[in-house]
Coordinates of C-alpha atoms and ligand atoms in Angstrom, one line a residue:
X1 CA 30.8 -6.5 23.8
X2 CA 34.3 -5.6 25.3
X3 CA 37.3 -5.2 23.0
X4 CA 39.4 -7.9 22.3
X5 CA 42.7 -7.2 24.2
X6 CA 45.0 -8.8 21.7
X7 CA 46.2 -5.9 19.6
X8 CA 47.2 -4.0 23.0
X9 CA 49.4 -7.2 24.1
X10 CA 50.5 -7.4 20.3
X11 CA 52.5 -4.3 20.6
X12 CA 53.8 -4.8 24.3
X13 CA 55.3 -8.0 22.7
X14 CA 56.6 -6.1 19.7
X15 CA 57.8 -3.0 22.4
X16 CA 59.9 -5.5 24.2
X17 CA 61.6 -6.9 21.3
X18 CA 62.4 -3.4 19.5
X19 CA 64.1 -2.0 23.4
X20 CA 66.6 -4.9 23.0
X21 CA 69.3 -3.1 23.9
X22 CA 67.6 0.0 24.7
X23 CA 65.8 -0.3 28.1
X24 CA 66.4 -1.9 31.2
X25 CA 66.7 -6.1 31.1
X26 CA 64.4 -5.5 34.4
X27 CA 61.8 -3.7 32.9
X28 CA 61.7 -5.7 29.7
X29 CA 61.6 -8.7 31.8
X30 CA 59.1 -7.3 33.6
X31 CA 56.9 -6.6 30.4
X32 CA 57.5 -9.9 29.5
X33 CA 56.1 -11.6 32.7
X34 CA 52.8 -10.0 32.1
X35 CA 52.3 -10.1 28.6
X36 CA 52.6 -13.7 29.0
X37 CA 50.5 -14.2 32.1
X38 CA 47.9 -11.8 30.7
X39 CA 48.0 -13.9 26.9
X40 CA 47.2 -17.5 30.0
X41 CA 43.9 -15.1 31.1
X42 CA 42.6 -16.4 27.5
X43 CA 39.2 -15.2 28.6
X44 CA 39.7 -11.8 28.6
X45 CA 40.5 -11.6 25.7
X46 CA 36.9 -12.3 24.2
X47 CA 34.9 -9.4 24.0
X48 CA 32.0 -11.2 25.6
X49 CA 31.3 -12.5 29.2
X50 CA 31.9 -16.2 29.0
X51 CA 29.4 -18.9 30.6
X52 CA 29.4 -22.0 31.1
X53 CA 26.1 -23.9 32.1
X54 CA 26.6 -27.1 34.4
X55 CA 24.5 -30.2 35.6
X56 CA 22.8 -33.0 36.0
X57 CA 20.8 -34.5 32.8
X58 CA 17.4 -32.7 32.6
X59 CA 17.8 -30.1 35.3
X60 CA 17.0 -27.6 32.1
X61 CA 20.6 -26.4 31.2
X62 CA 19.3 -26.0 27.2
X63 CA 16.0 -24.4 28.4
X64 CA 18.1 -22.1 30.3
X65 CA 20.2 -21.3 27.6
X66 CA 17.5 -20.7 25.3
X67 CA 15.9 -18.5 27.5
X68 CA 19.2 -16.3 27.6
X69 CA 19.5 -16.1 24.2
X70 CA 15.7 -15.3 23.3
X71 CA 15.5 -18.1 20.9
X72 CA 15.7 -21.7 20.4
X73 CA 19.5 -22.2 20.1
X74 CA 19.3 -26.1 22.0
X75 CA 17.3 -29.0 21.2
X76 CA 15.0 -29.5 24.9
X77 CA 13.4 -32.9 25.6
X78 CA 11.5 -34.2 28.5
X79 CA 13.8 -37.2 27.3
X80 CA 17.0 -37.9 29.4
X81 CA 19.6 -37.5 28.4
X82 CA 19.0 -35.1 25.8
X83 CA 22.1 -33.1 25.9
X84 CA 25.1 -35.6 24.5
X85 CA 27.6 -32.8 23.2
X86 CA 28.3 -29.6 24.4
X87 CA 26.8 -26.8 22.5
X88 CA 28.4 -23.6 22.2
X89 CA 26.3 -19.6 21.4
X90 CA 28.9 -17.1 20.6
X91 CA 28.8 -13.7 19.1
X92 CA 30.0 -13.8 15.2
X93 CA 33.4 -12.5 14.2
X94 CA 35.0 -13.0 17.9
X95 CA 38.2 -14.7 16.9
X96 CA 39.3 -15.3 20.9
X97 CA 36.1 -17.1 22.0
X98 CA 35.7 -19.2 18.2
X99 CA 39.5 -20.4 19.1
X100 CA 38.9 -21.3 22.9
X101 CA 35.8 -23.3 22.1
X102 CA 37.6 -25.1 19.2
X103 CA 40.1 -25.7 22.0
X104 CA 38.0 -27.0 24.1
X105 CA 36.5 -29.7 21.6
X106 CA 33.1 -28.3 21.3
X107 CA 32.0 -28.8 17.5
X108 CA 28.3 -27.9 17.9
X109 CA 28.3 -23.8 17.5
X110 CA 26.0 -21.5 16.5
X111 CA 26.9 -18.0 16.1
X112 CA 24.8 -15.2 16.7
X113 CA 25.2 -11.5 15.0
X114 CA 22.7 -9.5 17.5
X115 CA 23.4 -11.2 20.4
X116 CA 23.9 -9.3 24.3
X117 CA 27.5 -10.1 24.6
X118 CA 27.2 -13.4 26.2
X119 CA 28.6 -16.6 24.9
X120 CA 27.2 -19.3 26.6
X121 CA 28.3 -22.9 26.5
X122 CA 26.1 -25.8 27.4
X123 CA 27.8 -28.5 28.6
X124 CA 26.4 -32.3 28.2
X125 CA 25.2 -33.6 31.9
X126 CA 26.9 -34.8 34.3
X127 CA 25.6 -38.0 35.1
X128 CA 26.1 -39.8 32.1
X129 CA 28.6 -42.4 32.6
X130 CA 29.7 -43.0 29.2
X131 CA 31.1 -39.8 28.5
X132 CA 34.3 -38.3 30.2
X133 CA 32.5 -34.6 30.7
X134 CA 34.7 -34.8 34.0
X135 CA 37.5 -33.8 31.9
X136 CA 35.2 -31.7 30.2
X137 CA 34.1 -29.5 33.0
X138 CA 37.6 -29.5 34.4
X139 CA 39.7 -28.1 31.1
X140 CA 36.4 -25.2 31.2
X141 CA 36.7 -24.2 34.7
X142 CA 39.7 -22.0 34.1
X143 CA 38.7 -20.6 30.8
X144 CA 35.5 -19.2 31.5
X145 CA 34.1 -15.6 33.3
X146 CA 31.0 -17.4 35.2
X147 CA 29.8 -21.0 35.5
X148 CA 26.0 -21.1 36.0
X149 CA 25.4 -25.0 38.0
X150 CA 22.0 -26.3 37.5
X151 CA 19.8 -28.3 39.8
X152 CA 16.2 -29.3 39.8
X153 CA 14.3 -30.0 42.9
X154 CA 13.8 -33.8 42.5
X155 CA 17.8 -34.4 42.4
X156 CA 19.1 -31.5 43.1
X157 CA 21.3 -33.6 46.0
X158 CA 22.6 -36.3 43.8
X159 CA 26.0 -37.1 45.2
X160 CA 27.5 -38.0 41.8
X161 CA 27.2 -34.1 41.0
X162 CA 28.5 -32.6 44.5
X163 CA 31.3 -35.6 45.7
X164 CA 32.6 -35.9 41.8
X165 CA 32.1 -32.2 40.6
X166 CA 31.4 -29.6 43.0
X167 CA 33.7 -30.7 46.0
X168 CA 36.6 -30.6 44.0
X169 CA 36.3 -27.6 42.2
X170 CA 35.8 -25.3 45.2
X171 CA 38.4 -23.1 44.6
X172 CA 35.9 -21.3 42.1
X173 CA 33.3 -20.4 43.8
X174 CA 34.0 -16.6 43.0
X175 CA 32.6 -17.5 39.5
X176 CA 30.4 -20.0 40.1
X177 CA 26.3 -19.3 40.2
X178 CA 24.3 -21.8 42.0
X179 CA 20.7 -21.7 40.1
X180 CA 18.0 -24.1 41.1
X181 CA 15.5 -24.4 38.3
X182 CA 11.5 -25.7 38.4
X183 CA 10.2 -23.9 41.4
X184 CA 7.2 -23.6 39.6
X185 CA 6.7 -27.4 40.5
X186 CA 7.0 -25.9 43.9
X187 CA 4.6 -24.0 46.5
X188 CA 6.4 -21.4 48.3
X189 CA 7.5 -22.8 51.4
X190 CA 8.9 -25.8 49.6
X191 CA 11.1 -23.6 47.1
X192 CA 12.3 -22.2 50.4
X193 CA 13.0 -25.3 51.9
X194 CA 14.6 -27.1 49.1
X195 CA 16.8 -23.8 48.2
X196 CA 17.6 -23.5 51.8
X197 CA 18.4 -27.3 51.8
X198 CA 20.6 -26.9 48.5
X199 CA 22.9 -24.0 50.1
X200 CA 23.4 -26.7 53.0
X201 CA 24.3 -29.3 50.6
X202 CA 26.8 -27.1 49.1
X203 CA 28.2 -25.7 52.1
X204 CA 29.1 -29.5 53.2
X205 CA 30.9 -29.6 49.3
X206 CA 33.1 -26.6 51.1
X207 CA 31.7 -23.7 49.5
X208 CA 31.7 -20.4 52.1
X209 CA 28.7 -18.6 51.0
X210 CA 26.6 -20.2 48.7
X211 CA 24.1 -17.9 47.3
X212 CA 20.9 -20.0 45.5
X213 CA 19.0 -18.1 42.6
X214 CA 15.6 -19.8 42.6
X215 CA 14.4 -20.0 38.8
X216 CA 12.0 -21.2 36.4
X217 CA 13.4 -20.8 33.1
X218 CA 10.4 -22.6 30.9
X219 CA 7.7 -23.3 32.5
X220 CA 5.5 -25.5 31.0
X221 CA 2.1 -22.7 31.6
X222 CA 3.4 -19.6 32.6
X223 CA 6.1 -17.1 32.3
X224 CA 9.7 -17.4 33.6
X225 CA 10.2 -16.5 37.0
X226 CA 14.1 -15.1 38.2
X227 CA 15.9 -14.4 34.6
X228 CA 16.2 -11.0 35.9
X229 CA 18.2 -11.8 38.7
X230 CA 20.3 -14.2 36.8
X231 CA 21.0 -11.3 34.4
X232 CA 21.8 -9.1 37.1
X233 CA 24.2 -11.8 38.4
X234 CA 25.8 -12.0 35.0
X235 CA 25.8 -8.2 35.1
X236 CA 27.9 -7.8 38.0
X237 CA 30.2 -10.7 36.3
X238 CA 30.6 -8.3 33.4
X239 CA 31.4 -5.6 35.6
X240 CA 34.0 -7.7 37.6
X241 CA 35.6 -8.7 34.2
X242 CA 35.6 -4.8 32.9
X243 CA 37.2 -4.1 36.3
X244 CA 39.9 -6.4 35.8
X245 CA 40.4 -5.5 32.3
X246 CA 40.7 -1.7 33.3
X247 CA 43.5 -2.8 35.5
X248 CA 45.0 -5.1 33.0
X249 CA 45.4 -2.5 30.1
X250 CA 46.7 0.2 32.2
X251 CA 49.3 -2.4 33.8
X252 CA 50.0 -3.2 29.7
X253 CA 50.2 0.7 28.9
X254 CA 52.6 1.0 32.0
X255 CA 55.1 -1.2 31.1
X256 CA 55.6 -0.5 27.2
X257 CA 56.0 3.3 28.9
X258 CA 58.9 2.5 31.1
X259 CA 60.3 0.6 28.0
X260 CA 59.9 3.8 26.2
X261 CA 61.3 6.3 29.6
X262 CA 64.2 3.7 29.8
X263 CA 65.2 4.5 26.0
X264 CA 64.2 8.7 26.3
X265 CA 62.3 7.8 23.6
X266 CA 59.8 10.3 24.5
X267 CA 61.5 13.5 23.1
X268 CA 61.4 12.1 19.8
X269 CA 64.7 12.3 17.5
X270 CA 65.7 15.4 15.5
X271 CA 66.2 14.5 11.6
X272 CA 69.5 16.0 11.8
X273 CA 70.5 13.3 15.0
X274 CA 73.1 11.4 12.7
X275 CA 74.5 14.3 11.6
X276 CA 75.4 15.9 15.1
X277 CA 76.7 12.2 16.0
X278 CA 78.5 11.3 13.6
X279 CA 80.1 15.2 13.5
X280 CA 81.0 14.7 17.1
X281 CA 82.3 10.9 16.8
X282 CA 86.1 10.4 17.7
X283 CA 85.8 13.5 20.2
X284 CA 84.6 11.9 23.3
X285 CA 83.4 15.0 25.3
X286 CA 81.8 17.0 22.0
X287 CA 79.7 13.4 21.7
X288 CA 79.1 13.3 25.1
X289 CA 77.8 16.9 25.3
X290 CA 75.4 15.5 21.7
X291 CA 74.1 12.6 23.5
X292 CA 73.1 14.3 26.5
X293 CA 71.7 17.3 24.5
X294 CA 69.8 14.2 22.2
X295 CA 68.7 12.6 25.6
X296 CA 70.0 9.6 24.7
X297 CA 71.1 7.5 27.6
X298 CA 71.5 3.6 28.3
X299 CA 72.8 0.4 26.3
X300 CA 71.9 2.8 23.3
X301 CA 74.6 5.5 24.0
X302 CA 77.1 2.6 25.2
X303 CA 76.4 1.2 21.6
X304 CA 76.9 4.8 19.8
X305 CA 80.0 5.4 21.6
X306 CA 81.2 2.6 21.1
X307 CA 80.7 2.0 17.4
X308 CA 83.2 4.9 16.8
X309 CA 82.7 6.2 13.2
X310 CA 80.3 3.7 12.4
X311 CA 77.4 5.5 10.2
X312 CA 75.9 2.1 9.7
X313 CA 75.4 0.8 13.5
X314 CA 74.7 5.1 13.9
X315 CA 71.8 4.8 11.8
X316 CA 70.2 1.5 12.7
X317 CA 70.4 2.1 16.5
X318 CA 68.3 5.5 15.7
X319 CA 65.9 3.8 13.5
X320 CA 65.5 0.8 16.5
X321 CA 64.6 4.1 19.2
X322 CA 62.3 6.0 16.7
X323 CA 60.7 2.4 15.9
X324 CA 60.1 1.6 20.0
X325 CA 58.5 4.9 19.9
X326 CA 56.5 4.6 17.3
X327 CA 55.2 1.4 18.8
X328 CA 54.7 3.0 22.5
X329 CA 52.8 5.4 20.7
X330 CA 50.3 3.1 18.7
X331 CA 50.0 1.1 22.2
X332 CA 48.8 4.5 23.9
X333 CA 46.0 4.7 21.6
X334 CA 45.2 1.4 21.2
X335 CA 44.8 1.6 25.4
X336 CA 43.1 4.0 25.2
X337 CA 40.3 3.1 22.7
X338 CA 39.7 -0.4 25.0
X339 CA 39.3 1.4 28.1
X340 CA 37.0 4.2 26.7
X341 CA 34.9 1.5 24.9
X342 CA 34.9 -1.3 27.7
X343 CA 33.8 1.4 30.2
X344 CA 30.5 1.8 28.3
X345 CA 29.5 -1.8 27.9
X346 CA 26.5 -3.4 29.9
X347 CA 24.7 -6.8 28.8
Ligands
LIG1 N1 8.3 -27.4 35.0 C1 9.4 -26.9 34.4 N2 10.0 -27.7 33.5 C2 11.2 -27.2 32.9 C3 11.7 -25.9 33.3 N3 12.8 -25.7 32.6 C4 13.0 -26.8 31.8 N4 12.0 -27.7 32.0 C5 11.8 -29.0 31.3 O1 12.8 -29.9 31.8 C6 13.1 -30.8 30.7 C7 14.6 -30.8 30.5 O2 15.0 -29.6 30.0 P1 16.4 -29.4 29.2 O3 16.6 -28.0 29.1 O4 16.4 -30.3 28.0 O5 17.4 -30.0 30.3 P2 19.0 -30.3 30.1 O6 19.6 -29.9 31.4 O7 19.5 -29.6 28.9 O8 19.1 -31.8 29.9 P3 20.3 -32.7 29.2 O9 20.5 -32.1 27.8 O10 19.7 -34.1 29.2 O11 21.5 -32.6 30.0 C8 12.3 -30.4 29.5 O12 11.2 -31.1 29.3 C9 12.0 -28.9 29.8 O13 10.8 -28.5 29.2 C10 11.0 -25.2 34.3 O14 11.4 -24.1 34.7 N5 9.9 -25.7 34.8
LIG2 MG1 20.4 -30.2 27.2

């Protein structure tokens, strides 16, 4: 499991409201742009990799799932549809991923406590008509690390699934995972044929390069064949998302420092700082000569000169700087802990 990434963006929030006044309007501005755009990316904030399991009714999406998770999470049935909610597997005590499936509508969710990292979310088929899982799919898409699409070899070229689903949501193929499932019903040159086929099929829906994992998740006499290289596919999806994340928390840690350098925050404050201000206020050059010895620069030095004699606005504008340090500070550390830990993490 990756760490969740919301105590990091928790103190860049509460860095840019304690440097109000005390850094730059740019570089709070700038902290604010991507605390916000990184709090949108609500998947990275779950500690696990996030799939989503797509396609037409009894192409063996539960099967699939259950053969992730080593255990029978979904119902399976050779009866069609089976599927008529989406089901949701999550790892316990992952506040970001409970919250996004709860956003999402999903009500059936078992949680699991020794899990691999992955939450999975099966989503009803696709075919059924009585159901909007259009919407379904679409309010998903953006929310999610990996979406694995299912096909079997009888329909596996139903043009309800590619015109209505697939051609429109091209734009995410980086994420998507085309699996197609039952080649054990299959000799070898016809699971060749039919996966060769499918890539065709999806290259008319306007995807560049799609790559087809040929699977059998539950044979009915046999072993599975291909989990492995859907793990390894998931795997590399981990990797992309720690890669991202390692960019993302040293791009958080970045900008609460520059708040910090903007306010000189860094030498930290000598207890005796009110005195030698308030000993030097009313002589402009002795305070200057202070402030400059004190490092303190910017809106905050404007404010101390300005407030004359005032011990009061003295005091609270040196409590404000040693509080945005203290917060910098606790961000460092907290940075420091995801990265370390996320660094180590495989599925
Ligand atoms: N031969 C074979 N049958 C499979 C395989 N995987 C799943 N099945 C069977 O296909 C049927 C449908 O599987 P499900 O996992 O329920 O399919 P689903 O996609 O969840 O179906 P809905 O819930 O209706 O959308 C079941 O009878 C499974 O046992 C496989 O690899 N080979
Ligand atoms: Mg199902």
């Amino acid at each position: 499991m990756l760490r969740d990434l919301t105590p990091a963006l928790d103190l860049l929030d509460l860095a840019i409201a304690s440097s109000d006044g005390l850094a730059s309007e740019a570089d709070r501005k700038t902290a604010a742009v991507l605390a916000a755009a990184a709090r949108r990316r609500q998947n990275y904030f779950s500690g696990a990799v996030i799939v989503a399991i797509a396609g037409g009714t009894g192409s063996g999406k539960s099967s699939l799932l259950n053969a992730l998770a080593g255990r029978e999470v979904a119902s399976v049935s050779a009866l069609r549809p089976h599927t008529d909610e989406p089901l949701a597997w999550i790892p316990a005590g992952d506040d970001a991923i409970s919250a996004m499936v709860a956003a999402l509508g999903v009500n059936a969710v078992v949680e699991y406590d020794d899990g691999n990292g992955l939450a999975i979310i099966d989503l009803p088929d696709l075919d059924s008509v009585e159901h909007d899982h259009r919407s379904l799919v679409e309010v998903t898409l953006p929310l999610v690390d990996a979406v694995i699409w299912m096909f079997d070899p009888v329909k596996y070229h139903d043009p309800s699934i590619h015109d209505e689903f697939l051609a429109v949501v091209t734009e995410y193929e980086p994420v998507f995972i085309f699996v197609l499932n039952k080649i054990d019903l299959l000799d070898e040159a016809g699971s060749d044929a039919v996966e060769a086929h499918l890539s065709d099929v999806l290259k008319m829906d306007g995807f560049h390069d799609p790559e087809v994992l040929a699977v059998a998740v539950a044979p009915p006499d046999g072993e599975p064949i291909g989990i492995e290289m859907l793990m390894a596919s998931l795997e590399r999806t981990l990797v992309d998302k720690r890669a991202d994340r390692v960019k993302l928390v040293a791009d958080i840690l970045r900008a609460g420092r520059r708040l910090a350098g903007d306010a000189n925050v860094w030498i930290g404050t000598p207890d005796d700082a009110h005195d030698q201000i308030r000993d030097a206020a009313g002589e402009a050059d002795r305070l200057s000569h202070v402030l400059d010895r004190l490092e303190i620069g910017g809106p905050l030095r404007a404010e101390i000169v300005s407030s004359d004699d005032d011990a009061g606005a003295i005091d609270k504008e040196l409590r404000r700087r040693a509080e945005l340090a203290a917060v910098v500070a606790a961000l460092g550390v907290v940075c420091a802990e995801i990265s370390h830990h996320d660094r180590r993490q495989q599925l």
